[in-house]
Amino acid sequence: MTTAPAETAFHIQEPLWKIRLRIAWKGLKQSWALFTENKIGLIGLGIILFFGLMALAHPILMHTVWEPNIYDPFIGNDPTILQHPSPPSARHLLGTDPVGRDVLSQLMYSTQSEFILGLLAALVTVTIATSVGAISAYFGGALDAFFMRLADLINILPFIALLVVLTAFFDFGMIELALLIGILSGFGGTTIIFKAQALTIKVKPYIEAAKVAGGSDLHIIFRHIVPNLMPLAFLNMMFTVTGAIFSEAALSFFGLLNLRMSWGIMINTTQAAGYLLGGWKYWYLIVPPGLAITLLCSAFYLVGRALDEVVNPRLRRR
Amino acid sequence: MLKYIANRLLQIVVTLFIFFALTYFILDAQPGDITLQYVNNPKFTKEQREALRRRLGLDKPAYVRFFQWMGNTLRGDLGESYQYRKPVMDVLLERAPRTIFLFLTATLIEFFVGYWLGRVLAWQRGTGLEYGITVVGAFFYTVFTPWFALMMIYLFGFTLKWFPIGKFLDVNLWRTAPKGLTANQIFINLLVTMTLLAVALVVVYYLTRRMNPYRASLIRWSALIGGAAIAVGYWAASPVAKYAGDILYHMALPIIVLTLINFSGTMLLTRTTMLETLREDYIMAARAKGLPERVVRDKHAARNAVLPVFTSLIISLPFILGGGIITETVFSWEGLGLTLLTASTTGDIPLVMGSFLFIGTLALLAHLVADVAYAFLDPRIRYA
């Protein structure tokens, strides 16, 4: 009689957040084990880490080793070199561009903005798609029809073509572009995926239990449906990052964006200065940014593929 | 079924109307208009500018112009392009065949290669081969297209000189062309040939679907090779063989590049759906019956896994009209994508709207076709 309350008291003594953290940690460990089973995810993660270090290293190098007026990604110029572009040398590991700026410094500086662009676009996409997907799955009816027709509407347009038209008519910077890509893909195809997933969650017994317990609609949507959409959200973020970085590079390549520096702009500069088909002699102008875009895009894509096998039990190996 | 189709068609009309209204007002919201391009000319007075605006109808409010545009479009008049001073319809009809032929060929090749590789990939799960193909596939899938295409042009067109650089025909050769022969005629005739060949292959596929897989695949392959041989023979014997050959020769490099870029999308999709199908009970039943692995793979797993791939093929078809902006720019292939790009950078609103009309209508119809075809292919799906 006396031991039972003491035991309950013992369990309650541990704060709730600690228990939740422990459960989350356990889930994370399990997911990590599944993730590492697939080597392609680890390859992708390795590449992302490499680019992350590059982005972090740029400000440090600018403050220590690199002289600002020579290595600045926008206005730097090396007066000791007579002719620009110059091939890779000890001073400039990837050479200099037609205006005399250091290619490596530009590459590393752009890495930061690519990460910001990709992650911001992905965050906006997933926030919109999760809420809209959960709401239209939960309520159904006219609201659902409206959002699904809207998704169809956005889906019927080739993404790049629409971005080309919009950016040609309006002035876009990096943040605006990230928001635009986020909104378009958030209300577009991604919502349909999330709604389909939310529909399978809606019929689970615990949703019924929450309703019986008197949970309000918003409570059920944001405390019960949305948390269960999180793994899918994480997976879709990876694919959105790939799309966002690719779109930015393509638009910059056409010269449609109002950016100071990015990987796409680097290729655009090379093209505008006429070194594009100048032969392997000028490889250091075109290969580093092109390869960087490709590698970072495929890295996020590979991580997404590997996460797909974690999230989708039908794809797992038994 | 008919009721479902009618309902969907009605939805398509509403969606298209909203879509056109949105695009029109977004394009209209941009600062300035077409008359601004003369503003640096000192002889272009304010009165002249007003007169030009009146003549183009730009002095009316946007909604009046939108309904005018809508009415004219329904009557089949898409207006006149500011840039080319010709009816938009003429510009689009001139550009459409080359885009459709290039991207249709590339899409078909790409789906065939991707489906075939994806099947192998699902079967080789967990082996080094799978990791290798997946990583290479992901690299091509996410490769920065303009960069990759330029590298390919540089390598094959510039250094090795195997393929011509840019454009879709050799101007010097076409100077000697017989009077009245245009490249568009050849493009359209090639398209017709390809359609006939495709229909013939579908018929052969349908007739052999219940046969033993070994015999069926033998018949299908010989039909493919035989049909292709007849088509090639017909074109080689025709008087315009030289010119058709020239166009095909210019098409080779874009097709190689497009296939390399796009096959992995299909490949990875096929792999995913195959892996999902392999967990179904009927696969286990087929194996338990002692059927050879190849029959299980080709007849039981692949045929069910092909459904989503088929849908993605149909849905991707309308995008060949506008999705080729990057490819067309890099290869100077003056099709619809390049037209859309130049129209939007020069502010040629009628031409932009015309291109979107083409792309939007076809995309929505393709979605409908995909849904209806799905119901025929998959007996589990029924539209009440």
XYZ file of C-alpha atoms in Angstrom:
702
model
C 0.000 0.000 0.000
C 2.764 2.380 0.895
C 5.178 1.354 -1.827
C 2.925 2.059 -4.777
C 2.624 5.863 -4.328
C 6.362 6.064 -3.634
C 7.082 4.306 -6.918
C 4.827 6.649 -8.891
C 6.434 9.587 -7.154
C 9.834 8.287 -8.209
C 8.767 8.254 -11.859
C 7.285 11.707 -11.715
C 10.395 13.068 -10.021
C 12.262 12.842 -13.313
C 11.275 15.936 -15.314
C 9.127 15.341 -18.377
C 11.530 17.011 -20.768
C 14.242 14.556 -19.747
C 12.026 11.607 -20.622
C 11.091 13.174 -23.925
C 14.726 13.880 -24.687
C 15.635 10.279 -23.898
C 12.917 8.962 -26.239
C 13.984 11.364 -28.968
C 17.621 10.334 -28.533
C 16.685 6.673 -28.773
C 14.687 7.284 -31.951
C 17.544 9.267 -33.406
C 19.988 6.463 -32.651
C 17.738 3.943 -34.374
C 17.324 6.163 -37.409
C 21.059 6.741 -37.554
C 21.665 3.004 -37.550
C 19.255 2.622 -40.479
C 20.811 5.595 -42.241
C 24.362 4.281 -41.975
C 23.257 0.955 -43.450
C 23.177 2.748 -46.799
C 26.556 3.989 -47.859
C 25.298 6.524 -50.394
C 23.893 8.635 -47.543
C 27.272 8.710 -45.838
C 28.960 9.765 -49.075
C 26.479 12.645 -49.356
C 26.917 13.638 -45.725
C 30.689 13.686 -46.189
C 30.424 16.056 -49.172
C 28.028 18.369 -47.287
C 30.443 18.497 -44.332
C 33.305 19.325 -46.682
C 31.375 22.269 -48.150
C 30.283 23.343 -44.666
C 33.931 23.547 -43.612
C 34.710 25.529 -46.766
C 31.984 28.037 -45.926
C 33.253 28.376 -42.356
C 36.886 28.666 -43.415
C 36.355 31.671 -45.682
C 35.901 34.408 -43.020
C 38.735 32.902 -40.967
C 41.103 32.910 -43.935
C 40.105 36.462 -44.837
C 40.992 37.610 -41.341
C 44.276 35.750 -41.058
C 46.158 34.562 -44.130
C 44.480 36.309 -47.041
C 45.098 39.987 -47.579
C 41.661 41.627 -47.965
C 42.397 43.835 -50.957
C 43.885 40.954 -52.944
C 41.558 38.117 -51.981
C 38.243 39.959 -51.595
C 35.631 37.972 -53.582
C 34.108 41.161 -55.100
C 36.818 43.801 -55.450
C 40.065 41.919 -54.875
C 42.855 42.196 -57.441
C 46.398 40.909 -57.423
C 48.659 43.639 -58.867
C 51.713 41.364 -58.950
C 50.175 39.316 -61.752
C 50.314 41.048 -65.125
C 47.665 39.164 -67.011
C 44.311 37.979 -65.744
C 42.866 35.338 -65.808
C 45.929 33.577 -64.464
C 46.308 29.814 -63.993
C 46.575 28.232 -60.527
C 49.708 29.175 -58.624
C 50.974 29.053 -55.047
C 49.396 32.450 -54.355
C 46.092 31.621 -55.994
C 45.354 27.930 -55.653
C 42.609 28.015 -58.292
C 43.922 30.963 -60.295
C 42.235 34.317 -60.844
C 39.183 35.258 -62.910
C 39.146 37.676 -65.917
C 38.882 40.664 -63.548
C 41.751 39.441 -61.362
C 39.789 38.120 -58.396
C 40.832 34.938 -56.614
C 38.681 31.995 -57.798
C 39.063 29.957 -54.603
C 37.978 32.915 -52.464
C 34.895 33.440 -54.664
C 34.098 29.745 -54.510
C 34.340 29.615 -50.727
C 32.434 32.865 -50.225
C 29.580 31.629 -52.448
C 29.339 28.392 -50.465
C 27.901 30.355 -47.521
C 25.149 31.932 -49.586
C 24.311 28.647 -51.318
C 23.799 27.030 -47.913
C 21.652 29.940 -46.718
C 19.603 29.875 -49.930
C 19.103 26.124 -49.910
C 18.243 25.800 -46.241
C 15.946 28.849 -46.190
C 14.064 27.632 -49.265
C 13.791 24.156 -47.754
C 12.565 25.513 -44.411
C 9.877 27.654 -46.055
C 8.783 24.780 -48.312
C 8.504 22.301 -45.485
C 6.752 24.713 -43.108
C 4.110 25.541 -45.701
C 3.735 22.002 -47.018
C 3.426 20.421 -43.548
C 0.811 22.878 -42.299
C -1.186 22.968 -45.526
C -0.952 19.197 -45.977
C -2.041 18.509 -42.400
C -4.867 21.067 -42.493
C -6.312 19.926 -45.820
C -6.068 16.260 -44.831
C -7.731 16.931 -41.468
C -10.571 19.180 -42.602
C -11.088 17.904 -46.158
C -13.943 19.430 -48.159
C -13.700 22.801 -49.842
C -10.446 23.787 -48.100
C -8.802 20.591 -49.289
C -10.113 21.048 -52.842
C -8.815 24.613 -52.923
C -5.289 23.728 -51.802
C -5.089 20.699 -54.061
C -6.208 22.678 -57.136
C -3.659 25.326 -56.185
C -1.000 22.616 -56.058
C -2.084 21.380 -59.503
C -1.892 24.923 -60.773
C 1.690 25.346 -59.602
C 2.555 21.825 -60.716
C 1.554 22.307 -64.329
C 4.239 24.866 -64.941
C 7.814 23.946 -65.602
C 9.554 25.327 -62.526
C 12.590 26.805 -64.248
C 10.458 28.414 -66.982
C 8.283 30.132 -64.395
C 11.325 31.320 -62.440
C 12.908 32.583 -65.659
C 9.813 34.631 -66.438
C 9.415 35.983 -62.898
C 13.076 36.871 -62.452
C 13.215 38.473 -65.882
C 10.336 40.789 -65.010
C 11.245 41.547 -61.387
C 14.480 42.185 -59.544
C 15.380 39.261 -57.317
C 18.081 38.853 -54.665
C 19.136 35.717 -52.812
C 16.584 35.972 -49.963
C 13.676 36.817 -52.267
C 14.626 33.912 -54.516
C 14.774 31.532 -51.545
C 11.330 32.698 -50.396
C 9.906 32.393 -53.921
C 11.248 28.866 -54.421
C 10.039 27.954 -50.934
C 6.519 29.272 -51.523
C 6.208 27.757 -54.995
C 7.352 24.287 -54.013
C 5.598 24.533 -50.623
C 2.178 25.135 -52.158
C 3.032 22.965 -55.181
C 3.968 19.309 -55.460
C 5.329 18.932 -51.920
C 1.913 19.643 -50.378
C 0.384 16.694 -52.235
C 2.979 14.315 -50.748
C 2.372 15.663 -47.243
C -1.384 15.490 -47.576
C -1.215 11.866 -48.676
C 0.918 11.080 -45.622
C -1.318 13.116 -43.302
C -4.354 11.169 -44.539
C -2.808 7.918 -43.321
C -2.082 9.506 -39.928
C -5.576 10.949 -39.593
C -7.175 7.514 -39.355
C -4.814 6.259 -36.603
C -6.442 5.395 -33.245
C -4.463 7.999 -31.304
C -6.082 10.801 -33.294
C -9.458 9.410 -32.281
C -8.238 9.191 -28.696
C -7.109 12.813 -28.783
C -10.523 13.832 -30.118
C -12.326 11.877 -27.378
C -10.058 13.489 -24.781
C -11.389 16.844 -25.993
C -8.435 18.036 -28.054
C -9.246 21.009 -30.281
C -8.723 20.801 -34.044
C -5.597 22.936 -33.907
C -4.230 20.891 -31.003
C -4.703 17.664 -32.950
C -3.187 19.081 -36.121
C -0.104 20.639 -34.564
C 0.563 18.273 -31.665
C -0.418 14.950 -33.213
C -0.381 15.105 -37.014
C 2.477 17.525 -37.696
C 5.055 15.785 -35.432
C 4.364 12.568 -37.304
C 5.033 14.348 -40.590
C 8.469 15.470 -39.394
C 10.526 12.560 -40.810
C 8.951 13.135 -44.213
C 9.591 16.864 -43.835
C 13.250 16.251 -43.137
C 13.503 14.056 -46.207
C 11.797 16.602 -48.430
C 14.064 19.376 -47.174
C 17.001 17.581 -48.766
C 15.323 17.453 -52.189
C 14.261 21.097 -51.938
C 17.828 22.178 -51.156
C 18.975 20.441 -54.344
C 16.266 22.158 -56.367
C 16.935 25.585 -54.875
C 20.690 25.523 -55.451
C 20.184 24.263 -58.995
C 17.568 26.925 -59.780
C 19.743 29.723 -58.434
C 22.697 28.554 -60.487
C 20.629 28.244 -63.668
C 19.052 31.691 -63.239
C 22.402 33.289 -62.437
C 23.851 31.582 -65.489
C 21.233 33.346 -67.626
C 22.096 36.584 -65.836
C 18.581 37.006 -64.476
C 19.373 37.468 -60.785
C 20.579 40.546 -59.003
C 23.312 38.878 -56.936
C 26.827 40.007 -56.207
C 28.426 36.586 -56.141
C 27.390 32.949 -56.498
C 28.572 29.839 -58.293
C 26.192 30.543 -61.157
C 27.480 34.130 -61.401
C 31.047 32.797 -61.614
C 30.115 30.745 -64.693
C 28.152 33.694 -66.074
C 31.205 35.971 -65.673
C 33.364 33.447 -67.500
C 30.824 33.234 -70.300
C 30.366 37.014 -70.535
C 34.133 37.497 -70.776
C 34.304 34.926 -73.579
C 36.478 32.295 -71.898
C 33.842 29.569 -71.950
C 35.078 27.691 -75.006
C 38.623 28.894 -74.581
C 39.751 25.342 -74.076
C 41.228 23.451 -71.161
C 43.620 26.342 -70.736
C 40.926 28.129 -68.739
C 39.539 25.081 -66.902
C 40.027 26.828 -63.534
C 37.323 29.359 -64.477
C 34.573 26.875 -65.295
C 35.321 23.552 -63.610
C 35.409 24.657 -59.916
C 31.992 26.406 -59.808
C 30.321 23.825 -62.072
C 31.667 20.938 -60.046
C 30.777 22.652 -56.774
C 27.128 23.103 -57.835
C 26.932 19.514 -59.029
C 28.609 18.029 -55.954
C 26.572 19.956 -53.391
C 23.317 19.250 -55.245
C 24.047 15.549 -55.545
C 25.210 15.384 -51.911
C 21.854 16.648 -50.632
C 20.095 14.386 -53.104
C 22.035 11.315 -51.920
C 21.262 12.114 -48.278
C 17.601 12.439 -49.288
C 17.662 9.053 -51.005
C 19.202 7.435 -47.940
C 16.669 9.126 -45.630
C 13.922 7.809 -47.906
C 14.880 4.286 -46.864
C 14.764 5.320 -43.189
C 11.372 7.021 -43.495
C 9.676 4.569 -45.871
C 9.576 1.129 -44.217
C 8.554 -0.482 -47.507
C 11.997 0.304 -48.920
C 13.942 -1.112 -45.970
C 15.828 -4.308 -46.225
C 14.289 -6.925 -44.003
C -15.823 6.947 -66.459
C -17.321 9.431 -68.939
C -18.731 11.435 -66.067
C -15.315 11.455 -64.430
C -13.662 12.701 -67.639
C -16.314 15.407 -68.100
C -15.846 16.514 -64.503
C -12.094 16.668 -64.929
C -12.405 18.637 -68.188
C -14.557 21.189 -66.394
C -11.948 21.453 -63.637
C -9.259 21.917 -66.285
C -11.135 24.839 -67.833
C -11.476 26.538 -64.426
C -7.838 25.874 -63.516
C -6.629 27.229 -66.848
C -8.708 30.376 -66.446
C -7.247 31.070 -62.995
C -3.785 30.251 -64.274
C -4.030 32.681 -67.200
C -5.481 35.402 -64.996
C -2.648 34.973 -62.478
C 0.090 34.986 -65.113
C -1.416 37.928 -66.915
C -1.674 40.090 -63.822
C 1.784 39.082 -62.558
C 3.302 39.995 -65.925
C 1.303 43.199 -65.975
C 2.488 44.163 -62.490
C 6.067 44.562 -63.676
C 7.247 48.161 -63.752
C 7.243 49.878 -67.153
C 5.994 48.507 -70.464
C 7.175 47.803 -73.986
C 7.157 51.498 -74.949
C 10.018 52.138 -72.503
C 12.491 50.573 -74.896
C 12.271 53.687 -77.102
C 12.542 56.120 -74.221
C 16.220 56.864 -74.796
C 15.451 58.062 -78.295
C 15.252 61.901 -78.148
C 12.860 61.974 -81.114
C 10.381 59.793 -79.259
C 8.118 62.407 -77.677
C 5.727 61.957 -74.833
C 2.784 62.271 -77.222
C 4.186 59.563 -79.469
C 4.626 57.317 -76.474
C 1.014 57.890 -75.467
C -0.093 57.191 -79.038
C 1.884 53.953 -79.077
C 0.419 52.940 -75.735
C -3.067 53.626 -77.079
C -2.371 51.671 -80.231
C -1.174 48.652 -78.238
C -4.134 49.044 -75.897
C -1.880 49.643 -72.891
C -3.887 52.668 -71.736
C -6.803 50.468 -70.700
C -6.950 48.913 -67.235
C -5.378 45.477 -66.864
C -8.618 43.561 -66.329
C -10.139 44.962 -69.543
C -7.042 43.883 -71.452
C -7.115 40.465 -69.820
C -10.695 39.801 -70.894
C -9.883 41.091 -74.363
C -6.936 38.696 -74.514
C -9.101 35.864 -73.237
C -11.805 36.587 -75.834
C -9.312 36.785 -78.679
C -7.637 33.583 -77.520
C -10.941 31.731 -77.550
C -11.392 32.928 -81.121
C -7.958 31.474 -81.925
C -6.141 34.804 -82.119
C -3.178 34.963 -79.755
C -2.218 38.485 -80.727
C 0.968 39.743 -82.259
C 4.465 39.339 -80.863
C 6.100 42.715 -80.084
C 9.481 41.288 -80.880
C 8.939 39.488 -84.185
C 6.006 41.619 -85.475
C 4.188 38.443 -86.476
C 1.175 36.655 -85.003
C 2.151 34.738 -81.861
C 0.542 31.605 -83.303
C 2.896 31.691 -86.303
C 5.952 32.051 -84.081
C 4.839 29.169 -81.856
C 3.899 26.890 -84.768
C 7.252 27.576 -86.377
C 9.170 26.726 -83.203
C 7.072 23.825 -81.920
C 8.074 20.967 -84.301
C 11.814 21.212 -83.607
C 11.307 21.322 -79.857
C 8.807 18.479 -79.873
C 10.948 16.252 -82.084
C 14.172 16.775 -80.122
C 12.664 16.392 -76.669
C 10.232 13.609 -77.553
C 13.071 11.494 -78.958
C 15.276 12.266 -75.966
C 12.476 11.552 -73.469
C 11.644 8.187 -75.035
C 15.294 7.074 -75.122
C 15.813 8.320 -71.602
C 12.789 6.428 -70.218
C 13.792 3.256 -71.979
C 17.357 3.370 -70.633
C 16.205 4.423 -67.160
C 13.560 1.705 -66.874
C 15.949 -0.966 -68.022
C 18.722 0.118 -65.625
C 16.320 0.607 -62.709
C 15.138 -2.971 -63.047
C 18.709 -4.216 -62.849
C 19.418 -1.902 -59.931
C 16.546 -3.189 -57.806
C 17.696 -6.741 -58.432
C 21.292 -5.959 -57.456
C 20.362 -4.372 -54.143
C 23.204 -3.950 -51.665
C 25.959 -4.824 -54.131
C 28.809 -2.600 -55.171
C 27.214 -2.288 -58.603
C 24.100 -0.716 -57.059
C 26.102 1.878 -55.101
C 28.196 2.637 -58.165
C 25.242 3.159 -60.512
C 23.281 5.121 -57.890
C 26.122 7.538 -57.187
C 26.845 8.020 -60.901
C 23.103 8.362 -61.556
C 22.693 10.950 -58.784
C 25.659 12.853 -60.174
C 24.042 13.087 -63.622
C 20.603 13.751 -62.147
C 21.819 16.779 -60.198
C 24.618 17.865 -62.535
C 24.520 21.567 -63.335
C 23.005 21.220 -66.797
C 24.494 24.266 -68.610
C 27.931 23.432 -67.303
C 27.691 19.771 -68.230
C 26.273 20.543 -71.700
C 29.048 23.047 -72.357
C 31.685 20.531 -71.295
C 30.155 17.974 -73.666
C 30.035 20.497 -76.525
C 33.628 21.393 -75.812
C 34.749 17.780 -75.709
C 32.781 16.287 -78.636
C 32.135 19.342 -80.769
C 35.249 21.393 -80.292
C 38.132 19.062 -79.455
C 37.120 15.778 -81.075
C 34.939 17.422 -83.791
C 32.590 14.410 -83.808
C 29.437 16.514 -83.686
C 28.550 20.002 -84.937
C 28.396 22.870 -82.442
C 25.016 24.531 -81.949
C 22.001 25.169 -84.259
C 19.920 22.424 -85.813
C 21.140 22.516 -89.396
C 24.152 23.310 -91.520
C 23.450 26.612 -93.275
C 25.834 25.938 -96.162
C 24.201 22.628 -96.975
C 20.687 24.080 -96.835
C 21.572 26.857 -99.297
C 21.500 24.212 -102.020
C 18.204 22.768 -100.803
C 15.400 22.441 -103.375
C 12.996 25.353 -103.452
C 10.105 25.108 -101.022
C 11.821 22.593 -98.731
C 11.839 23.864 -95.164
C 13.358 22.347 -92.072
C 9.928 22.324 -90.457
C 8.553 19.985 -93.132
C 11.318 17.529 -92.341
C 10.728 17.865 -88.604
C 7.016 17.213 -89.053
C 7.610 14.226 -91.358
C 10.125 12.771 -88.910
C 7.565 13.184 -86.133
C 4.959 11.352 -88.210
C 7.404 8.517 -88.881
C 8.178 8.246 -85.205
C 4.502 8.211 -84.217
C 3.742 5.433 -86.722
C 6.678 3.412 -85.408
C 5.531 3.909 -81.815
C 1.961 2.847 -82.626
C 3.261 -0.268 -84.411
C 5.431 -1.170 -81.407
C 2.571 -0.697 -78.959
C 0.414 -3.015 -81.103
C 3.172 -5.658 -81.160
C 3.616 -5.313 -77.403
C -0.130 -5.712 -76.840
C -0.360 -8.794 -79.090
C 2.588 -10.537 -77.412
C 1.657 -9.743 -73.813
C 0.303 -13.211 -73.006
C 3.155 -15.142 -74.611
C 6.036 -16.870 -72.944
C 8.448 -14.058 -71.879
C 11.372 -15.456 -73.877
C 9.417 -15.642 -77.123
C 7.681 -12.328 -76.481
C 10.934 -10.491 -75.891
C 12.400 -12.047 -79.059
C 9.402 -10.880 -81.109
C 9.459 -7.430 -79.531
C 13.131 -6.904 -80.178
C 12.851 -8.043 -83.794
C 9.815 -5.758 -84.246
C 11.804 -2.836 -82.823
C 14.831 -3.489 -85.009
C 12.720 -4.280 -88.090
C 10.536 -1.192 -87.653
C 13.557 1.033 -87.150
C 15.201 -0.506 -90.245
C 12.100 0.180 -92.376
C 11.926 3.791 -91.138
C 15.620 4.382 -91.789
C 15.345 2.729 -95.198
C 12.378 4.892 -96.152
C 14.217 8.058 -95.199
C 17.470 7.000 -96.847
C 15.620 6.377 -100.136
C 13.721 9.685 -100.051
C 15.138 12.664 -102.025
C 15.574 14.750 -98.855
C 17.740 12.142 -97.094
C 20.720 14.501 -97.061
C 18.794 17.220 -95.245
C 17.097 14.893 -92.784
C 20.504 13.365 -92.060
C 21.898 16.819 -91.395
C 19.180 17.539 -88.842
C 19.650 14.163 -87.143
C 23.405 14.713 -87.031
C 22.856 18.051 -85.270
C 20.440 16.374 -82.881
C 22.831 13.649 -81.749
C 24.776 15.614 -79.141
C 21.724 17.251 -77.489
C 20.081 13.841 -77.273
C 23.152 12.267 -75.684
C 23.345 15.084 -73.148
C 19.602 14.986 -72.355
C 19.657 11.216 -71.957
C 22.649 11.331 -69.617
C 21.028 14.057 -67.528
C 17.572 12.521 -67.295
C 17.890 8.735 -67.322
C 18.684 8.479 -63.628
C 15.387 10.081 -62.617
C 13.528 7.228 -64.279
C 16.118 4.724 -63.103
C 15.800 5.663 -59.426
C 11.996 5.814 -59.660
C 11.893 2.338 -61.233
C 14.205 1.026 -58.540
C 12.024 2.436 -55.744
C 8.779 1.088 -57.172
C 10.421 -2.269 -57.932
C 11.641 -2.575 -54.346
C 8.157 -1.759 -53.094
C 6.593 -4.279 -55.466
C 9.035 -6.992 -54.422
C 7.529 -6.982 -50.926
C 4.086 -7.894 -52.246
C 2.689 -11.314 -51.530
C 2.230 -12.248 -55.174
C 5.994 -12.018 -55.724
C 6.541 -14.488 -52.905
C 3.835 -16.698 -54.418
C 5.523 -16.554 -57.820
C 8.847 -17.534 -56.275
C 7.241 -20.278 -54.256
C 5.808 -21.702 -57.471
C 9.415 -22.159 -58.546
C 9.310 -19.709 -61.427
C 12.708 -18.655 -62.767
C 13.993 -15.358 -61.297
C 13.879 -13.734 -64.710
C 10.182 -14.457 -65.119
C 9.462 -13.174 -61.599
C 11.392 -10.030 -62.376
C 10.065 -9.303 -65.858
C 6.541 -10.635 -65.701
C 5.494 -10.189 -62.073
C 7.561 -7.398 -60.554
C 8.476 -5.134 -63.473
C 5.011 -5.000 -64.987
C 3.501 -3.782 -61.740
C 6.405 -1.448 -61.062
C 6.058 0.151 -64.485
C 2.795 1.901 -63.567
C 4.254 4.925 -61.704
C 7.045 5.117 -64.295
C 4.466 5.232 -67.066
C 2.554 7.994 -65.275
C 5.730 9.985 -64.844
C 6.453 9.549 -68.568
C 3.054 10.962 -69.572
C 3.257 13.785 -67.066
C 6.751 14.697 -68.257
C 5.645 14.863 -71.917
C 4.163 18.407 -71.847
C 7.276 19.706 -70.100
C 9.247 18.939 -73.220
C 7.582 22.041 -74.621
C 8.962 24.475 -72.105
C 11.328 22.534 -69.892
C 14.109 22.704 -72.417
C 15.067 26.312 -71.773
C 18.561 25.437 -70.548
C 19.273 22.825 -73.213
C 17.936 24.971 -76.031
C 19.990 27.948 -74.885
C 23.229 26.029 -74.604
C 22.774 24.278 -77.962
C 21.308 27.397 -79.691
C 18.336 25.207 -80.614
C 15.724 27.815 -81.510
C 12.680 26.080 -80.099
C 9.926 27.001 -77.677
C 12.160 27.136 -74.587
C 14.541 29.649 -76.120
C 11.552 31.617 -77.454
C 10.084 31.781 -73.946
C 13.422 32.929 -72.518
C 13.940 35.719 -75.057
C 10.278 36.724 -74.871
C 10.455 37.115 -71.114
C 13.753 38.978 -71.101
C 12.507 41.431 -73.743
C 9.069 41.929 -72.164
C 7.156 40.386 -75.054
C 4.002 39.646 -73.037
C 1.809 38.255 -75.875
C 4.472 35.707 -76.759
C 5.013 34.725 -73.106
C 1.269 34.250 -72.632
C 1.074 32.261 -75.872
C 3.876 29.911 -74.767
C 2.221 29.441 -71.385
C -1.078 28.705 -73.102
C 0.567 25.878 -75.036
C 2.426 24.471 -72.041
C -0.398 24.846 -69.501
C -3.119 23.297 -71.671
C -0.958 20.365 -72.685
C 0.220 19.762 -69.125
C -3.323 19.619 -67.742
C -4.495 17.349 -70.564
C -1.508 15.062 -69.979
C -2.458 14.761 -66.302
C -5.948 13.714 -67.344
C -4.594 11.220 -69.894
C -2.234 9.795 -67.260
C -5.093 9.315 -64.777
C -7.379 7.695 -67.344
C -4.619 5.459 -68.734
C -3.777 4.429 -65.177
C -7.312 3.161 -64.677
C -6.959 1.000 -67.780
C -3.546 -0.352 -66.766
C -4.319 -0.978 -63.113
C -7.619 -2.782 -62.568
C -7.505 -1.879 -58.853
C -8.243 1.746 -59.725
C -11.802 2.614 -60.682
C -13.352 6.020 -61.170
C -16.952 5.948 -60.059
